[in-house]
Amino acid sequence: MIQNQSPTLQVGYIVSMADGLQSFVYREVRELLAQGVVVHLFPTKVGPGPYNPDAGWPVHRPSLPTLLLMHFQSLMTNSYRYLDVLREAFLVGGLMDFALAVFVARTAQREKLRLIHCHFGDHKFFVGYFCSRLCDDPVSVTIHAYELYNNPNPRLFRRALKFVKGIVAVAEYNREVLCGVYEVEPAKVHVVPLFADLPSLTRAKTEDSSRIIVLTVARFVEKKGHRTLFEALGKLPENYEVWLVGAGPLNVAGLAKAIGVGDRVRILGRLNDFDLQESYRTATIFCLPSEKSRSGDREGLPVALMEAMSYGLPVVATRHAGIPELVPEILVDEGDSEGIAQGIARLGLDRDFREELGRRNRELVRTRFSRENVVRLKILFMEWAR
């Protein structure tokens, strides 16, 4: 008896590769491929970074002649739909998104993709929305954080949310914002935390007891709470120092100097994967004092927190956005430099406690941010695919 087999699930991923793939996107794609899902990458931006597509991963980037040809072909084969979507893009300020969407739509048809998925509800989502309008492939999106508060096109974002087949929220907090502020149907939003690898090597077993290294891995922007961290450092003994991994517009060196702790702040900048792992292994404590920025920007569920916890690091963080869903302790209020200092000091003075908290953090990541989350994502993709 011959049994009918369902066709291979082929999904298009619209992502940014401005600095390579983001670590969580790389892990997610790698795991989906291991589970038999064929993932085609459509980058909106491309640049070098620590996480790049593996050899053999389908990556689609148009040359200008190819893009122009596909626009001409779309106009000739279905002029009514092409012009209708073009008109909509013009009215909502999405012409650049429409330009790339034509390439994605025609490539999706050629490759017989069954779903278009977008990471972040910004221009990548808008490309996916117009792509779906052009070719009828269903579109879904993973919402992270900033797009909920500082979206580059709020009008188009709301329109796309109503149209989308399904939404993945990385935290329950984001789901509440989507359903409350944006009035998205609750049944459309599914909370699926990101997948985090457990490193085979955890923290270094020997520590220099003469100094306490407080590590922060974050973009240099206001919402990451660098000012609060530096103010907390000023309340701690001289053997406490802060290591910063990241880059961004905020002048963290000038800020640390102005607060009087410049000589105790080490700025490592962007690190490759190996050096980042060594930083996690070397640090004594991880701290991320996130806070709402003056522009209203907030976190979602910071990947760096998951990574730090996976290395068995104890964490001091704030009661901000989705962070309490990840970090059971030590949590303080936003902007509370005294509370941050007390939390760091408590861990710095009690090695047994910080090691126990680190073990609990690692176990939490193992159980709540495992490969099962990617299995759940695959099941959703199968439900949403055409």
GROMACS .gro file of N, CA and C in nm, residues 214-305:
model
  276
  214VAL      N    1   3.236   4.208   3.662
  214VAL     CA    2   3.094   4.218   3.628
  214VAL      C    3   3.084   4.239   3.477
  215LEU      N    4   3.025   4.144   3.409
  215LEU     CA    5   3.017   4.147   3.262
  215LEU      C    6   2.881   4.196   3.216
  216THR      N    7   2.881   4.282   3.114
  216THR     CA    8   2.759   4.322   3.045
  216THR      C    9   2.781   4.305   2.895
  217VAL      N   10   2.688   4.234   2.831
  217VAL     CA   11   2.691   4.217   2.685
  217VAL      C   12   2.564   4.282   2.631
  218ALA      N   13   2.581   4.395   2.564
  218ALA     CA   14   2.464   4.471   2.521
  218ALA      C   15   2.506   4.581   2.425
  219ARG      N   16   2.413   4.624   2.341
  219ARG     CA   17   2.438   4.742   2.259
  219ARG      C   18   2.455   4.863   2.350
  220PHE      N   19   2.534   4.958   2.306
  220PHE     CA   20   2.556   5.079   2.383
  220PHE      C   21   2.443   5.177   2.351
  221VAL      N   22   2.330   5.154   2.416
  221VAL     CA   23   2.212   5.239   2.400
  221VAL      C   24   2.149   5.259   2.537
  222GLU      N   25   2.064   5.359   2.548
  222GLU     CA   26   2.010   5.401   2.677
  222GLU      C   27   1.937   5.290   2.750
  223LYS      N   28   1.856   5.211   2.678
  223LYS     CA   29   1.770   5.114   2.745
  223LYS      C   30   1.848   5.002   2.815
  224LYS      N   31   1.976   4.987   2.784
  224LYS     CA   32   2.056   4.882   2.847
  224LYS      C   33   2.104   4.919   2.986
  225GLY      N   34   2.086   5.046   3.026
  225GLY     CA   35   2.111   5.083   3.165
  225GLY      C   36   2.257   5.099   3.204
  226HIS      N   37   2.344   5.139   3.110
  226HIS     CA   38   2.486   5.154   3.144
  226HIS      C   39   2.508   5.259   3.253
  227ARG      N   40   2.432   5.368   3.248
  227ARG     CA   41   2.448   5.471   3.351
  227ARG      C   42   2.421   5.412   3.490
  228THR      N   43   2.312   5.338   3.503
  228THR     CA   44   2.279   5.276   3.631
  228THR      C   45   2.389   5.182   3.677
  229LEU      N   46   2.444   5.106   3.583
  229LEU     CA   47   2.552   5.013   3.617
  229LEU      C   48   2.676   5.089   3.665
  230PHE      N   49   2.712   5.196   3.598
  230PHE     CA   50   2.830   5.273   3.640
  230PHE      C   51   2.807   5.338   3.777
  231GLU      N   52   2.686   5.387   3.800
  231GLU     CA   53   2.655   5.445   3.931
  231GLU      C   54   2.665   5.339   4.040
  232ALA      N   55   2.619   5.217   4.008
  232ALA     CA   56   2.630   5.107   4.104
  232ALA      C   57   2.777   5.072   4.129
  233LEU      N   58   2.856   5.072   4.024
  233LEU     CA   59   2.999   5.041   4.038
  233LEU      C   60   3.066   5.140   4.132
  234GLY      N   61   3.025   5.265   4.127
  234GLY     CA   62   3.082   5.367   4.215
  234GLY      C   63   3.052   5.344   4.362
  235LYS      N   64   2.954   5.262   4.392
  235LYS     CA   65   2.917   5.231   4.531
  235LYS      C   66   2.987   5.104   4.581
  236LEU      N   67   3.064   5.038   4.494
  236LEU     CA   68   3.127   4.911   4.527
  236LEU      C   69   3.276   4.929   4.553
  237PRO      N   70   3.339   4.835   4.625
  237PRO     CA   71   3.483   4.845   4.652
  237PRO      C   72   3.565   4.846   4.523
  238GLU      N   73   3.691   4.885   4.535
  238GLU     CA   74   3.779   4.904   4.420
  238GLU      C   75   3.809   4.775   4.345
  239ASN      N   76   3.792   4.658   4.409
  239ASN     CA   77   3.824   4.533   4.339
  239ASN      C   78   3.711   4.486   4.248
  240TYR      N   79   3.604   4.564   4.238
  240TYR     CA   80   3.496   4.534   4.144
  240TYR      C   81   3.522   4.613   4.016
  241GLU      N   82   3.514   4.545   3.902
  241GLU     CA   83   3.531   4.612   3.773
  241GLU      C   84   3.424   4.564   3.675
  242VAL      N   85   3.399   4.645   3.574
  242VAL     CA   86   3.296   4.614   3.474
  242VAL      C   87   3.362   4.593   3.339
  243TRP      N   88   3.323   4.484   3.273
  243TRP     CA   89   3.364   4.459   3.134
  243TRP      C   90   3.242   4.479   3.044
  244LEU      N   91   3.259   4.556   2.940
  244LEU     CA   92   3.150   4.583   2.846
  244LEU      C   93   3.181   4.521   2.711
  245VAL      N   94   3.089   4.438   2.663
  245VAL     CA   95   3.095   4.384   2.527
  245VAL      C   96   2.982   4.446   2.447
  246GLY      N   97   3.014   4.500   2.331
  246GLY     CA   98   2.910   4.558   2.248
  246GLY      C   99   2.959   4.680   2.174
  247ALA      N  100   2.867   4.748   2.110
  247ALA     CA  101   2.895   4.871   2.036
  247ALA      C  102   2.764   4.946   2.022
  248GLY      N  103   2.773   5.072   1.985
  248GLY     CA  104   2.651   5.149   1.969
  248GLY      C  105   2.677   5.297   1.984
  249PRO      N  106   2.572   5.377   1.972
  249PRO     CA  107   2.589   5.523   1.971
  249PRO      C  108   2.621   5.585   2.106
  250LEU      N  109   2.588   5.518   2.215
  250LEU     CA  110   2.612   5.576   2.347
  250LEU      C  111   2.762   5.579   2.378
  251ASN      N  112   2.811   5.693   2.422
  251ASN     CA  113   2.952   5.709   2.458
  251ASN      C  114   2.974   5.655   2.599
  252VAL      N  115   2.992   5.524   2.608
  252VAL     CA  116   3.004   5.461   2.740
  252VAL      C  117   3.134   5.500   2.809
  253ALA      N  118   3.240   5.521   2.733
  253ALA     CA  119   3.367   5.562   2.794
  253ALA      C  120   3.354   5.699   2.859
  254GLY      N  121   3.292   5.792   2.787
  254GLY     CA  122   3.272   5.925   2.843
  254GLY      C  123   3.179   5.924   2.962
  255LEU      N  124   3.076   5.840   2.955
  255LEU     CA  125   2.980   5.831   3.065
  255LEU      C  126   3.047   5.775   3.190
  256ALA      N  127   3.126   5.668   3.173
  256ALA     CA  128   3.195   5.609   3.288
  256ALA      C  129   3.292   5.709   3.350
  257LYS      N  130   3.362   5.784   3.267
  257LYS     CA  131   3.457   5.884   3.318
  257LYS      C  132   3.384   5.994   3.394
  258ALA      N  133   3.269   6.039   3.340
  258ALA     CA  134   3.193   6.145   3.406
  258ALA      C  135   3.142   6.102   3.542
  259ILE      N  136   3.110   5.974   3.557
  259ILE     CA  137   3.058   5.922   3.684
  259ILE      C  138   3.172   5.891   3.781
  260GLY      N  139   3.294   5.887   3.729
  260GLY     CA  140   3.409   5.866   3.815
  260GLY      C  141   3.457   5.724   3.825
  261VAL      N  142   3.417   5.638   3.730
  261VAL     CA  143   3.459   5.497   3.736
  261VAL      C  144   3.529   5.455   3.607
  262GLY      N  145   3.575   5.552   3.529
  262GLY     CA  146   3.636   5.520   3.400
  262GLY      C  147   3.752   5.423   3.408
  263ASP      N  148   3.831   5.430   3.518
  263ASP     CA  149   3.947   5.342   3.532
  263ASP      C  150   3.909   5.201   3.572
  264ARG      N  151   3.780   5.178   3.601
  264ARG     CA  152   3.735   5.044   3.642
  264ARG      C  153   3.639   4.982   3.539
  265VAL      N  154   3.629   5.046   3.425
  265VAL     CA  155   3.543   4.996   3.317
  265VAL      C  156   3.630   4.959   3.198
  266ARG      N  157   3.622   4.835   3.157
  266ARG     CA  158   3.700   4.785   3.043
  266ARG      C  159   3.605   4.764   2.925
  267ILE      N  160   3.628   4.836   2.816
  267ILE     CA  161   3.541   4.828   2.699
  267ILE      C  162   3.604   4.734   2.597
  268LEU      N  163   3.540   4.618   2.577
  268LEU     CA  164   3.594   4.516   2.488
  268LEU      C  165   3.544   4.530   2.345
  269GLY      N  166   3.436   4.607   2.326
  269GLY     CA  167   3.381   4.624   2.192
  269GLY      C  168   3.310   4.498   2.144
  270ARG      N  169   3.294   4.488   2.012
  270ARG     CA  170   3.236   4.367   1.954
  270ARG      C  171   3.339   4.255   1.958
  271LEU      N  172   3.294   4.136   1.993
  271LEU     CA  173   3.384   4.022   2.002
  271LEU      C  174   3.341   3.913   1.906
  272ASN      N  175   3.438   3.836   1.858
  272ASN     CA  176   3.402   3.716   1.783
  272ASN      C  177   3.349   3.611   1.879
  273ASP      N  178   3.298   3.503   1.824
  273ASP     CA  179   3.230   3.404   1.906
  273ASP      C  180   3.323   3.344   2.012
  274PHE      N  181   3.445   3.314   1.974
  274PHE     CA  182   3.539   3.253   2.069
  274PHE      C  183   3.568   3.347   2.186
  275ASP      N  184   3.598   3.473   2.155
  275ASP     CA  185   3.631   3.569   2.262
  275ASP      C  186   3.510   3.599   2.349
  276LEU      N  187   3.390   3.599   2.289
  276LEU     CA  188   3.270   3.620   2.370
  276LEU      C  189   3.251   3.505   2.468
  277GLN      N  190   3.272   3.383   2.422
  277GLN     CA  191   3.262   3.268   2.511
  277GLN      C  192   3.362   3.278   2.625
  278GLU      N  193   3.483   3.321   2.594
  278GLU     CA  194   3.585   3.336   2.699
  278GLU      C  195   3.545   3.443   2.800
  279SER      N  196   3.478   3.547   2.753
  279SER     CA  197   3.432   3.651   2.846
  279SER      C  198   3.328   3.596   2.942
  280TYR      N  199   3.234   3.517   2.890
  280TYR     CA  200   3.135   3.455   2.977
  280TYR      C  201   3.202   3.363   3.078
  281ARG      N  202   3.302   3.290   3.034
  281ARG     CA  203   3.368   3.193   3.122
  281ARG      C  204   3.454   3.262   3.228
  282THR      N  205   3.504   3.379   3.196
  282THR     CA  206   3.595   3.449   3.287
  282THR      C  207   3.522   3.534   3.390
  283ALA      N  208   3.407   3.586   3.352
  283ALA     CA  209   3.335   3.680   3.439
  283ALA      C  210   3.290   3.614   3.569
  284THR      N  211   3.274   3.697   3.671
  284THR     CA  212   3.223   3.652   3.800
  284THR      C  213   3.071   3.663   3.806
  285ILE      N  214   3.020   3.772   3.753
  285ILE     CA  215   2.877   3.806   3.762
  285ILE      C  216   2.836   3.867   3.628
  286PHE      N  217   2.711   3.844   3.590
  286PHE     CA  218   2.656   3.911   3.472
  286PHE      C  219   2.550   4.010   3.519
  287CYS      N  220   2.553   4.131   3.465
  287CYS     CA  221   2.455   4.232   3.505
  287CYS      C  222   2.399   4.300   3.381
  288LEU      N  223   2.267   4.312   3.377
  288LEU     CA  224   2.200   4.386   3.270
  288LEU      C  225   2.087   4.467   3.333
  289PRO      N  226   2.114   4.594   3.368
  289PRO     CA  227   2.013   4.677   3.435
  289PRO      C  228   1.922   4.751   3.336
  290SER      N  229   1.851   4.676   3.254
  290SER     CA  230   1.769   4.735   3.148
  290SER      C  231   1.662   4.827   3.205
  291GLU      N  232   1.627   4.928   3.125
  291GLU     CA  233   1.526   5.024   3.168
  291GLU      C  234   1.457   5.084   3.046
  292LYS      N  235   1.340   5.139   3.067
  292LYS     CA  236   1.269   5.209   2.959
  292LYS      C  237   1.345   5.335   2.923
  293SER      N  238   1.373   5.353   2.794
  293SER     CA  239   1.446   5.472   2.751
  293SER      C  240   1.352   5.592   2.745
  294ARG      N  241   1.410   5.709   2.731
  294ARG     CA  242   1.328   5.830   2.722
  294ARG      C  243   1.240   5.830   2.597
  295SER      N  244   1.282   5.757   2.493
  295SER     CA  245   1.201   5.748   2.371
  295SER      C  246   1.091   5.643   2.383
  296GLY      N  247   1.090   5.567   2.494
  296GLY     CA  248   0.990   5.463   2.513
  296GLY      C  249   1.037   5.325   2.475
  297ASP      N  250   1.161   5.311   2.428
  297ASP     CA  251   1.212   5.181   2.386
  297ASP      C  252   1.230   5.090   2.507
  298ARG      N  253   1.202   4.960   2.485
  298ARG     CA  254   1.214   4.861   2.592
  298ARG      C  255   1.279   4.734   2.538
  299GLU      N  256   1.311   4.645   2.629
  299GLU     CA  257   1.363   4.514   2.594
  299GLU      C  258   1.249   4.419   2.560
  300GLY      N  259   1.286   4.302   2.510
  300GLY     CA  260   1.194   4.190   2.501
  300GLY      C  261   1.239   4.086   2.603
  301LEU      N  262   1.315   3.989   2.554
  301LEU     CA  263   1.378   3.889   2.640
  301LEU      C  264   1.524   3.882   2.595
  302PRO      N  265   1.613   3.958   2.658
  302PRO     CA  266   1.750   3.973   2.606
  302PRO      C  267   1.824   3.841   2.588
  303VAL      N  268   1.876   3.821   2.469
  303VAL     CA  269   1.949   3.698   2.437
  303VAL      C  270   2.074   3.687   2.524
  304ALA      N  271   2.140   3.798   2.550
  304ALA     CA  272   2.262   3.794   2.630
  304ALA      C  273   2.238   3.738   2.770
  305LEU      N  274   2.120   3.764   2.826
  305LEU     CA  275   2.088   3.706   2.956
  305LEU      C  276   2.082   3.554   2.949
   0.00000   0.00000   0.00000
